[in-house]
mmCIF file of C-alpha atoms in Angstrom:
data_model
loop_
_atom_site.group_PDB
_atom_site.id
_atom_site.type_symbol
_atom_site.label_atom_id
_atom_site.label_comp_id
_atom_site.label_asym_id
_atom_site.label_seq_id
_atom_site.Cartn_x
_atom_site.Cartn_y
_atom_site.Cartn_z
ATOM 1 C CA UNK I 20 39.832 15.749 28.117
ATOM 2 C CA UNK I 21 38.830 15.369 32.095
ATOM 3 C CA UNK I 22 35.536 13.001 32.982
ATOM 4 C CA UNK I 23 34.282 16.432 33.434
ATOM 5 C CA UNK I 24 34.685 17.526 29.889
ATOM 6 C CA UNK I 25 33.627 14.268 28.065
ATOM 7 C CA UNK I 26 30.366 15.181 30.104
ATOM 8 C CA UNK I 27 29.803 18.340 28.821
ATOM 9 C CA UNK I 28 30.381 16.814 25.262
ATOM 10 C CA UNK I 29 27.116 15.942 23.400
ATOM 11 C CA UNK I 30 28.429 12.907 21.769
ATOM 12 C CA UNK I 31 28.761 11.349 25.057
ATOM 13 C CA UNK I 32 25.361 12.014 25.640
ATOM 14 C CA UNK I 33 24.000 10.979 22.501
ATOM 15 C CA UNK I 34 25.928 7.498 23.022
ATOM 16 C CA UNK I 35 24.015 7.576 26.010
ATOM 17 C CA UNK I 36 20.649 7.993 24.828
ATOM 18 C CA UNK I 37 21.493 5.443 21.712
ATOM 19 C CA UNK I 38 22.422 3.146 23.992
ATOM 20 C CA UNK I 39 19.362 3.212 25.975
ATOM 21 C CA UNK I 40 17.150 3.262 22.534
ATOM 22 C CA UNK I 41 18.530 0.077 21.683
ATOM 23 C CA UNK I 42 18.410 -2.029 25.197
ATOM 24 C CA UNK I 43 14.365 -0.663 24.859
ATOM 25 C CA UNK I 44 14.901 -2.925 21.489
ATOM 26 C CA UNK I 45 14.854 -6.345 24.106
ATOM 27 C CA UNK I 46 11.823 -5.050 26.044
ATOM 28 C CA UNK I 47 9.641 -5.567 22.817
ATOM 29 C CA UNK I 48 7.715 -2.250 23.268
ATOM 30 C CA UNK I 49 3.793 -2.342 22.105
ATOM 31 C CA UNK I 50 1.841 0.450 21.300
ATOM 32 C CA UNK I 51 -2.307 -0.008 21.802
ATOM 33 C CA UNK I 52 -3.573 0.742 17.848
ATOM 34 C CA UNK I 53 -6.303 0.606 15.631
ATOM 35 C CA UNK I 54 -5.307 -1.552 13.091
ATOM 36 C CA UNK I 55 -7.422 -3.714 10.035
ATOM 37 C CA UNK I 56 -8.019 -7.132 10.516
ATOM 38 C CA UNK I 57 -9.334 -9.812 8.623
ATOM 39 C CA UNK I 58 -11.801 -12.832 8.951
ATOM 40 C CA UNK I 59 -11.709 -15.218 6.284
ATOM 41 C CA UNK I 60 -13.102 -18.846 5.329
ATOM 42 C CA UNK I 61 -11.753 -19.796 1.975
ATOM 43 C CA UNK I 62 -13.802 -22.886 0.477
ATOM 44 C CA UNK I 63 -11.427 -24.519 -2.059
ATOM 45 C CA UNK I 64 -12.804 -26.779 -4.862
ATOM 46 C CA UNK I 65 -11.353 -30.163 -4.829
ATOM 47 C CA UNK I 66 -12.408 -31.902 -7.663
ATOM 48 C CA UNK I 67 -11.047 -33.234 -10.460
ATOM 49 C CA UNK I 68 -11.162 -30.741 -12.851
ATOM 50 C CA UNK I 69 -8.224 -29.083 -10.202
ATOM 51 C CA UNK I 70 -5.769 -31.591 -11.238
ATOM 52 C CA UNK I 71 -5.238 -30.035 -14.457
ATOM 53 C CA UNK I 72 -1.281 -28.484 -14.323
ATOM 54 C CA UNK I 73 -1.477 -24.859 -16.236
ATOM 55 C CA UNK I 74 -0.129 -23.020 -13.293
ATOM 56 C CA UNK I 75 3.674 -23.170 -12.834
ATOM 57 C CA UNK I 76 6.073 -23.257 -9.199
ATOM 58 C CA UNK I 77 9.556 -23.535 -9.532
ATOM 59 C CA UNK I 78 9.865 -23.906 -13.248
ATOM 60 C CA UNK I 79 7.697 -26.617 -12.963
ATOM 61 C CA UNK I 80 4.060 -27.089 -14.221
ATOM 62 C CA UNK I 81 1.656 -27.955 -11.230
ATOM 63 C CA UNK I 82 -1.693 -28.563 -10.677
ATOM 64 C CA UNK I 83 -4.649 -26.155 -9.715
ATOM 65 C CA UNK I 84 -5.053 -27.287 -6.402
ATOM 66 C CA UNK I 85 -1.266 -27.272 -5.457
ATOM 67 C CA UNK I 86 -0.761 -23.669 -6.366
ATOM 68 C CA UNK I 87 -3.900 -22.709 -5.100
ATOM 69 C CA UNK I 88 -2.534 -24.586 -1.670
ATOM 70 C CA UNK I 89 0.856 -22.733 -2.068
ATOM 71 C CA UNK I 90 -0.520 -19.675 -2.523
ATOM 72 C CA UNK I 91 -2.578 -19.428 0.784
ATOM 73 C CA UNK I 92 0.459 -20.731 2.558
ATOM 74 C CA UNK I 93 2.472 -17.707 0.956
ATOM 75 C CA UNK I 94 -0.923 -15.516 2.172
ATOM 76 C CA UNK I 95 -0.754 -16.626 5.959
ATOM 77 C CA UNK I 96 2.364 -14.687 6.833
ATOM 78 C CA UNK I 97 1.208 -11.499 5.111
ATOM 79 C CA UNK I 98 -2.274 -11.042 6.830
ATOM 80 C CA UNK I 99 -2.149 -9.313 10.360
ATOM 81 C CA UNK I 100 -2.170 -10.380 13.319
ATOM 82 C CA UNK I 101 -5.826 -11.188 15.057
ATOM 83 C CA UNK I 102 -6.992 -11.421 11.560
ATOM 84 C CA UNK I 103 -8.660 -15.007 11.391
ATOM 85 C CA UNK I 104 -9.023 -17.665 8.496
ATOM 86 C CA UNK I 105 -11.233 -20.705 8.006
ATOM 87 C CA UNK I 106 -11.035 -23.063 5.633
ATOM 88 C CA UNK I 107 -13.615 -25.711 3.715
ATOM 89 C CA UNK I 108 -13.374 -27.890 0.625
ATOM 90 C CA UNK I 109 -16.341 -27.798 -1.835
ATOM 91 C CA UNK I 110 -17.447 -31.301 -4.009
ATOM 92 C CA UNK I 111 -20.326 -32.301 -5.884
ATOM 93 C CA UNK I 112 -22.998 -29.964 -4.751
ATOM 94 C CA UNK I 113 -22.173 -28.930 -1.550
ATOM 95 C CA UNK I 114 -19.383 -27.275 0.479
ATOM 96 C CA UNK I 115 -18.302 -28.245 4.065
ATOM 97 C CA UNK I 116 -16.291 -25.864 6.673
ATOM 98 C CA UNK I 117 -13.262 -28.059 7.967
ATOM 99 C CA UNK I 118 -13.093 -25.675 11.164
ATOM 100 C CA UNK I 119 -14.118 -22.113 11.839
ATOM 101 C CA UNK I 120 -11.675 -18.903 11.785
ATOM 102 C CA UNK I 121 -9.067 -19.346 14.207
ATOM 103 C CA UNK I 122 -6.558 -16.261 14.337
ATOM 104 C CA UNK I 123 -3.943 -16.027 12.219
ATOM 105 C CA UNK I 124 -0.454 -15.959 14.265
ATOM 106 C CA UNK I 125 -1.337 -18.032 17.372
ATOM 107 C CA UNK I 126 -2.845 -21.131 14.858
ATOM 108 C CA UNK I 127 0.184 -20.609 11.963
ATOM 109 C CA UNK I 128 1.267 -23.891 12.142
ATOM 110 C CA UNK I 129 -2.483 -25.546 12.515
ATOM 111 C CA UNK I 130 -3.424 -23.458 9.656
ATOM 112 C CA UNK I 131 -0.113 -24.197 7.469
ATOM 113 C CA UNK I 132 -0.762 -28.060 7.999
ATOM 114 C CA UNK I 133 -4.176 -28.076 7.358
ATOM 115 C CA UNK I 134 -4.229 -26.269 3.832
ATOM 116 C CA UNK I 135 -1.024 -28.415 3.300
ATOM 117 C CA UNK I 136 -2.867 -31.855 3.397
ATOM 118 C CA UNK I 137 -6.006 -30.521 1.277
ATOM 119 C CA UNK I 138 -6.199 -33.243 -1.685
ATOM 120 C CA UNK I 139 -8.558 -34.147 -4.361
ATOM 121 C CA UNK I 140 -8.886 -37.801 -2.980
ATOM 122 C CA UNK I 141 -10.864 -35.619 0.115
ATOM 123 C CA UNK I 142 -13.741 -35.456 -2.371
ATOM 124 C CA UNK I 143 -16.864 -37.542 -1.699
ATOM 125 C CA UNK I 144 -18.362 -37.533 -5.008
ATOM 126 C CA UNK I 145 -17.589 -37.004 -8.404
ATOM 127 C CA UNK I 146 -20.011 -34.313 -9.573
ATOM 128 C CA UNK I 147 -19.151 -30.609 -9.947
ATOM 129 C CA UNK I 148 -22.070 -28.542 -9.620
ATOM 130 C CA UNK I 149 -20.318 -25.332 -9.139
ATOM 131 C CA UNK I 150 -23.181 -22.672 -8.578
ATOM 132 C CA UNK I 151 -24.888 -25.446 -5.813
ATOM 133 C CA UNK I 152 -21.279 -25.595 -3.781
ATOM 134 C CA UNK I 153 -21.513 -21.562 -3.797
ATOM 135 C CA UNK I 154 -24.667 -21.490 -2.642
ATOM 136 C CA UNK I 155 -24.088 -24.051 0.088
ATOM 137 C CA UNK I 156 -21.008 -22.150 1.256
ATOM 138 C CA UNK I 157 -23.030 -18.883 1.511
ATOM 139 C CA UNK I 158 -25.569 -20.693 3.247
ATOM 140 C CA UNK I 159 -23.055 -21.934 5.966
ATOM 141 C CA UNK I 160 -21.473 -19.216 6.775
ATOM 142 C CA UNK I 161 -24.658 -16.503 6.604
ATOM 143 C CA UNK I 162 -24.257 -15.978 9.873
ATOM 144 C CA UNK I 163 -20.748 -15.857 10.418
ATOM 145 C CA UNK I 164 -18.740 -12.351 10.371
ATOM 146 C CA UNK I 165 -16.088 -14.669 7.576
ATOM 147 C CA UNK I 166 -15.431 -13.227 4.139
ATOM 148 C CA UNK I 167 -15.967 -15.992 1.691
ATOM 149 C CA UNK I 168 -13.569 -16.704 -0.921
ATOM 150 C CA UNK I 169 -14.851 -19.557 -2.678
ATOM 151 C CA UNK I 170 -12.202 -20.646 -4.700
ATOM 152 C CA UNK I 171 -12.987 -22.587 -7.990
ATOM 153 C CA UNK I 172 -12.240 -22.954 -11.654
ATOM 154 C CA UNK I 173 -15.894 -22.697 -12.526
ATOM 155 C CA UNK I 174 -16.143 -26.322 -14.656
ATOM 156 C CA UNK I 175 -19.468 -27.490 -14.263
ATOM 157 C CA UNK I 176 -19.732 -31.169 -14.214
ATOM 158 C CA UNK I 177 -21.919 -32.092 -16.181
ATOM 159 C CA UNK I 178 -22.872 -28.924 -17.474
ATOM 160 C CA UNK I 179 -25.417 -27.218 -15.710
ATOM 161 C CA UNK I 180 -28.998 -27.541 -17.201
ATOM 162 C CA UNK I 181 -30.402 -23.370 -17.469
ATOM 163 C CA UNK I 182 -33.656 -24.399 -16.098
ATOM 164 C CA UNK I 183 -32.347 -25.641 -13.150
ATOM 165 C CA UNK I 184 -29.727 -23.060 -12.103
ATOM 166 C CA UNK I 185 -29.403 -22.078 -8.537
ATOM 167 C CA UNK I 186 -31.231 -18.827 -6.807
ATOM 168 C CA UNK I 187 -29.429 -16.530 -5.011
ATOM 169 C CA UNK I 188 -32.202 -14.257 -4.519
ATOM 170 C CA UNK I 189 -32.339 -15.221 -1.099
ATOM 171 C CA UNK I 190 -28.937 -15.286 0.141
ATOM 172 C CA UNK I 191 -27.604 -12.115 -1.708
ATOM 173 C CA UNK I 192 -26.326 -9.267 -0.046
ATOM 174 C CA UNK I 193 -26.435 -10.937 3.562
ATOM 175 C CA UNK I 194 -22.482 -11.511 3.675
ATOM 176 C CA UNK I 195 -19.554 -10.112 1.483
ATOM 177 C CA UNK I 196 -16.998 -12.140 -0.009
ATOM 178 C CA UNK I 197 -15.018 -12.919 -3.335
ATOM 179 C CA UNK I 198 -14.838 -15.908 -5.828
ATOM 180 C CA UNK I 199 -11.349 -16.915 -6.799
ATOM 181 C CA UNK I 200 -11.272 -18.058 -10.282
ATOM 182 C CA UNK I 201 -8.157 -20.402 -10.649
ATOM 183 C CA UNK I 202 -6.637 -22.327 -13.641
ATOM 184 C CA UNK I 203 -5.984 -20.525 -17.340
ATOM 185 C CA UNK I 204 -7.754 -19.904 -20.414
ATOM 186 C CA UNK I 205 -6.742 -21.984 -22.757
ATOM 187 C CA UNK I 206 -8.007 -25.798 -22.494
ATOM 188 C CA UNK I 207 -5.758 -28.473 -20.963
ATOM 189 C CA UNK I 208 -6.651 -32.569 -20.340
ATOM 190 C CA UNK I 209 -7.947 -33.655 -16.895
ATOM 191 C CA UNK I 210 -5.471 -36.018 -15.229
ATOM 192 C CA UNK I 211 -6.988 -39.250 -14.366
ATOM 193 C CA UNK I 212 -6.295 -41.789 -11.661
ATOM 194 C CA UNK I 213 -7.392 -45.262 -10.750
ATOM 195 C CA UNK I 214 -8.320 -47.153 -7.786
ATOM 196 C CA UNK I 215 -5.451 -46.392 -6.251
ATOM 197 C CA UNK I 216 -4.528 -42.606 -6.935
ATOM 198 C CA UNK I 217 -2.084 -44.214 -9.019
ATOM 199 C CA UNK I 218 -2.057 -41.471 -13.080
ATOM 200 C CA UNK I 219 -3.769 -43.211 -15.737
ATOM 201 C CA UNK I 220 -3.587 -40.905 -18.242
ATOM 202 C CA UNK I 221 -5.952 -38.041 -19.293
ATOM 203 C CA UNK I 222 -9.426 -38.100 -19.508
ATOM 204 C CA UNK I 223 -11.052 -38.629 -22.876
ATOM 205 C CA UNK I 224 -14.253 -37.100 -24.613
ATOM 206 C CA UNK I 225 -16.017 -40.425 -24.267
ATOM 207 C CA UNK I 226 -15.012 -40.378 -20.451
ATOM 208 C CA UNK I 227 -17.575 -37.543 -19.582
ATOM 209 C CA UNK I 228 -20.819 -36.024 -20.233
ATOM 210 C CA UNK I 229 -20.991 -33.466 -22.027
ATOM 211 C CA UNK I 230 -24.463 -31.993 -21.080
ATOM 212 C CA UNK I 231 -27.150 -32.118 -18.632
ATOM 213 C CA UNK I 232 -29.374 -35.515 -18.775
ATOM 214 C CA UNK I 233 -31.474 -33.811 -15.799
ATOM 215 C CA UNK I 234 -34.899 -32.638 -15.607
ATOM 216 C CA UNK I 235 -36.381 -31.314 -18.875
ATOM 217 C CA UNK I 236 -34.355 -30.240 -21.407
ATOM 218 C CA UNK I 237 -33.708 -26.571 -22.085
ATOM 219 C CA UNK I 238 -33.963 -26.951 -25.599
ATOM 220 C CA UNK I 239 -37.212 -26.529 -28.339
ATOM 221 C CA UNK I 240 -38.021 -30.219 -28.358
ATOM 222 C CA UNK I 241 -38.136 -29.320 -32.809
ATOM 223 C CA UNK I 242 -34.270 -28.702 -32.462
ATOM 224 C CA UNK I 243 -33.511 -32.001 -30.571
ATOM 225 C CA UNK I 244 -32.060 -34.925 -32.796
ATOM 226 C CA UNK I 245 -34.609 -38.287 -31.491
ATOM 227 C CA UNK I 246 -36.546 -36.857 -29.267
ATOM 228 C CA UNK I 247 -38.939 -38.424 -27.085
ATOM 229 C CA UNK I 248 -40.856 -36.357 -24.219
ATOM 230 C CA UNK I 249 -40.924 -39.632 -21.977
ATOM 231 C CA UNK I 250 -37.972 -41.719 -23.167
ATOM 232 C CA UNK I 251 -35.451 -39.152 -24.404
ATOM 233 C CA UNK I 252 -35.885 -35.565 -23.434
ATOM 234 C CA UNK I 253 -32.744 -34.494 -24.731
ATOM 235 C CA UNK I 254 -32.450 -36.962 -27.651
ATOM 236 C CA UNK I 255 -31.497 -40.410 -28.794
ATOM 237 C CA UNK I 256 -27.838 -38.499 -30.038
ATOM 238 C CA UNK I 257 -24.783 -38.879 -27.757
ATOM 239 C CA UNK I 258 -23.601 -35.576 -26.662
ATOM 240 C CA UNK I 259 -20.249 -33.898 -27.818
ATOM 241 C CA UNK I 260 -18.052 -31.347 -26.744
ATOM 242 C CA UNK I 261 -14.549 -30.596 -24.836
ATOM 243 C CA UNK I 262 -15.854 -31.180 -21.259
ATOM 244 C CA UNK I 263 -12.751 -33.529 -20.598
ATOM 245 C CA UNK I 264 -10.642 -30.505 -20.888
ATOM 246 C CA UNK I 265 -10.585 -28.038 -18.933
ATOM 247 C CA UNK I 266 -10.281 -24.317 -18.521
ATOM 248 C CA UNK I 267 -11.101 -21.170 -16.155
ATOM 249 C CA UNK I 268 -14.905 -20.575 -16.753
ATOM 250 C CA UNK I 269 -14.567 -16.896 -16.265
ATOM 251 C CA UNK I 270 -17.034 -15.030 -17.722
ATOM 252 C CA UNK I 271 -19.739 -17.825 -15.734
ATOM 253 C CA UNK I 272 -17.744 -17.065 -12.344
ATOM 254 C CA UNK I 273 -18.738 -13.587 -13.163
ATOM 255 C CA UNK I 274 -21.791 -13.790 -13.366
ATOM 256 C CA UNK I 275 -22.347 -15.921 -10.323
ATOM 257 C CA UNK I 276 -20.149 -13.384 -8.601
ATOM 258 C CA UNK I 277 -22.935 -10.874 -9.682
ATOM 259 C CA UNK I 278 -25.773 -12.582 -8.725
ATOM 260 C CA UNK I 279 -24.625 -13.658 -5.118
ATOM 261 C CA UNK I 280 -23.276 -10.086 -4.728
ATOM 262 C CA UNK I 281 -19.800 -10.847 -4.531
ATOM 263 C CA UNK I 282 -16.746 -10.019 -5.758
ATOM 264 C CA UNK I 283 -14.522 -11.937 -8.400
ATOM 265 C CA UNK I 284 -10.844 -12.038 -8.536
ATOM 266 C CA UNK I 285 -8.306 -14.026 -10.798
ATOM 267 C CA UNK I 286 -5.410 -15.910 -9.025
ATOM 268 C CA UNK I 287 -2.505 -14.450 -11.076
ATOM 269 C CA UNK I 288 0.018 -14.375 -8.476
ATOM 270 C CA UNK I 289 0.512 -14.171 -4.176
ATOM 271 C CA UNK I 290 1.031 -9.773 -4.389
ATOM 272 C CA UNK I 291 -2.430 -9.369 -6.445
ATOM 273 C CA UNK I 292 -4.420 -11.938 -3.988
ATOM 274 C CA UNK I 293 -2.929 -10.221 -0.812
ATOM 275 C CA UNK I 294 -3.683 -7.024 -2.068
ATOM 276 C CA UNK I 295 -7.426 -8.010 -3.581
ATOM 277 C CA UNK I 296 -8.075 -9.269 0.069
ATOM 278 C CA UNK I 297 -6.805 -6.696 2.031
ATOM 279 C CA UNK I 298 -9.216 -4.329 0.509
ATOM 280 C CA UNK I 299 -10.506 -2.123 3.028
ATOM 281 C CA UNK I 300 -14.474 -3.428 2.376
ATOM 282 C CA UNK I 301 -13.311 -6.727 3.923
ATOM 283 C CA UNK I 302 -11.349 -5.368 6.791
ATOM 284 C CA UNK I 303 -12.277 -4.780 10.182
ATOM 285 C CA UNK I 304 -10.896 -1.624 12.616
ATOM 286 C CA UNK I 305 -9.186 -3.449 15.936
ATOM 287 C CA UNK I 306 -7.555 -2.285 18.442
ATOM 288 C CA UNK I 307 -4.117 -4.558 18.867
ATOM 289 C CA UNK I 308 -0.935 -4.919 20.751
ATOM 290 C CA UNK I 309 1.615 -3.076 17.847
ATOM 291 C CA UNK I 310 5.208 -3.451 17.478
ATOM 292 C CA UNK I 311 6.595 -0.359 18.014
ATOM 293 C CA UNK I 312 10.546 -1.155 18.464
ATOM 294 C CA UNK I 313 10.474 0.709 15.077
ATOM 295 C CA UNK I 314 10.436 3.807 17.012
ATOM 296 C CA UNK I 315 13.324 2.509 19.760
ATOM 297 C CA UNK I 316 15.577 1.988 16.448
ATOM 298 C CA UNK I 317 14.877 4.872 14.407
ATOM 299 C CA UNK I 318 15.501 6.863 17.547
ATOM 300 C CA UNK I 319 18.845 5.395 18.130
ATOM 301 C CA UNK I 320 20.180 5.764 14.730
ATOM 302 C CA UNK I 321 19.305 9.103 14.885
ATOM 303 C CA UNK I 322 20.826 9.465 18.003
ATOM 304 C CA UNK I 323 24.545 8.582 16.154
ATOM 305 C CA UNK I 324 23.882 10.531 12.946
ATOM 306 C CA UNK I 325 25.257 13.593 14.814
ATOM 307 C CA UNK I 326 28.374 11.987 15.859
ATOM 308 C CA UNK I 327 29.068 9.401 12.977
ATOM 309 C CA UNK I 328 28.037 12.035 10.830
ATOM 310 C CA UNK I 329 31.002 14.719 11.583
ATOM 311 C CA UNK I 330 33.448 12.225 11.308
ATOM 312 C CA UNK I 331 32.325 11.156 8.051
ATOM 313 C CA UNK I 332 31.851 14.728 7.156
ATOM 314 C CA UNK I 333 35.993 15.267 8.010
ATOM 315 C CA UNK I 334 36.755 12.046 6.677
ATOM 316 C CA UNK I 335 35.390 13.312 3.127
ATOM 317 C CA UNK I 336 37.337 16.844 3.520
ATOM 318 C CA UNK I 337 40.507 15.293 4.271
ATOM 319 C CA UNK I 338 40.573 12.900 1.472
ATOM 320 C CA UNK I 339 39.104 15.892 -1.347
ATOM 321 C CA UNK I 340 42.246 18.133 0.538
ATOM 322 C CA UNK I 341 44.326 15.489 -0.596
ATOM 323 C CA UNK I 342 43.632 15.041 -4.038
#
């Protein structure tokens, strides 16, 4: 066939045009689109009561906090670009923000390494007053466009006294979020550690309290075994119970969920986070710089269907003519 002739054939010119297609692949075309994005500050309990191991990585058991701290690594990747996470630790009563939302792809690494060194030893008290560290985190970030996701297994410590339960009244309904109830069902022993991290064993029923010895008690004073209105409110009886074990408080999350007007989710697994987060309540319409060398392949490879394709097509008639 003369130079001419190859011309006039269209598989030349598709070559051509696949060609081209594919050197647009090393431009790195983007497309201006309207895309959700995401701002989130994720408060993560860090007390002790996050040591217990009923979650499993690897075929091996491992605590609360670690595969809460793998799972938002596993999350970073998956959110898109210009979405933005912050990240806090809650303790005792109150929650602190570590730094505010900083975006997503340009702060990977910052935001790997920081969730990476989160620890229980971080904590500055011992106390777990759950429905206080919600409150404070709501409070913080009231006036921040961040989706909370407090994430907690709801253990009280000590329990919380009814009469002295936290109000939301006040905060409700002025930001969205979630609460992540971690940890399983069924009750497992508390790790302990002494002065120097070092395991010690499991805590033991006569390690903790196992009610409230604040305030007034919540109690009729009738029902109380010793009781004294000055001397012993709740009773000359030491308190039993299973607070040294420890469990996901889910039906309480719940219903703090429902009176701060969020939202409560269970951390199962990576795929059921990412897609309770990535609801579109919490998302926010951007424009942003798209990948689009999508287009640049698909055009390509449809660009040598028309040519690969024939021969294929004879290749299959010459071998059915032969059998």
């Amino acid at each position: 066939m003369s130079f001419s002739g190859v011309h006039k054939d269209y598989r030349f010119w598709c070559l051509v045009l696949a060609l081209t297609a594919m050197l647009a692949l090393f431009a790195h075309p983007r497309e201006r689109q309207k895309r959700p994005v995401y701002n989130l500050a994720f408060i993560v309990d860090i007390t002790r009561s996050m040591n217990a191991q009923d979650y499993r990585l690897d075929d091996s058991s491992v605590s609360r906090l670690q595969y809460v701290k793998q799972t938002l690594r596993e999350l970073l990747p998956k959110l898109p670009c210009q979405s933005k996470v912050g990240l806090g630790v809650f303790t005792e009563r109150r929650s602190t923000l570590m730094f505010e939302p900083i975006e997503v792809c340009s702060g990977f690494a910052e935001l790997d390494a920081a969730i990476a060194e989160l620890d229980w030893r971080m904590a500055w008290a011992a106390d777990s007053r759950i429905a206080g560290g919600l409150l404070s985190a709501l409070e913080i970030l009231q006036n921040n466009d961040s989706r909370v996701v407090f994430v907690t297994d709801g253990q009280e410590a000590p329990p919380v006294n009814p009469r002295y339960r936290s109000d939301f009244s006040a905060i409700k309904g002025k930001l969205d979020g979630m609460i992540l109830g971690v940890g399983g069902l069924q009750p497992v022993p508390i790790p302990k550690f002494n002065a120097n991290g070092e395991p010690a064993g499991f805590y033991s029923a006569e390690d903790v309290p196992h009610r409230s010895s604040f305030g007034e008690s919540n109690l009729n004073p009738e029902k109380i075994e010793g009781y004294d209105a000055r001397n012993a409110p709740f009773g000359r009886e030491a308190a039993t119970g299973s607070e040294h074990l420890a469990s996901l408080r889910e039906p309480y999350l719940q219903q703090l969920a429902s009176e701060a007007g969020l939202r409560y989710h269970r951390l199962t697994d990576i795929d059921a986070l990412n897609e309770a987060l990535q609801t579109p309540d919490f998302a926010v319409q951007k424009p942003v710089d798209a990948d689009v060398r999508w287009k640049a392949a698909v055009a390509a490879l449809a660009l040598l269907l028309p040519i690969y394709g024939g021969l294929f097509k004879r290749y299959l008639h010459r071998a059915i003519t032969r059998v």
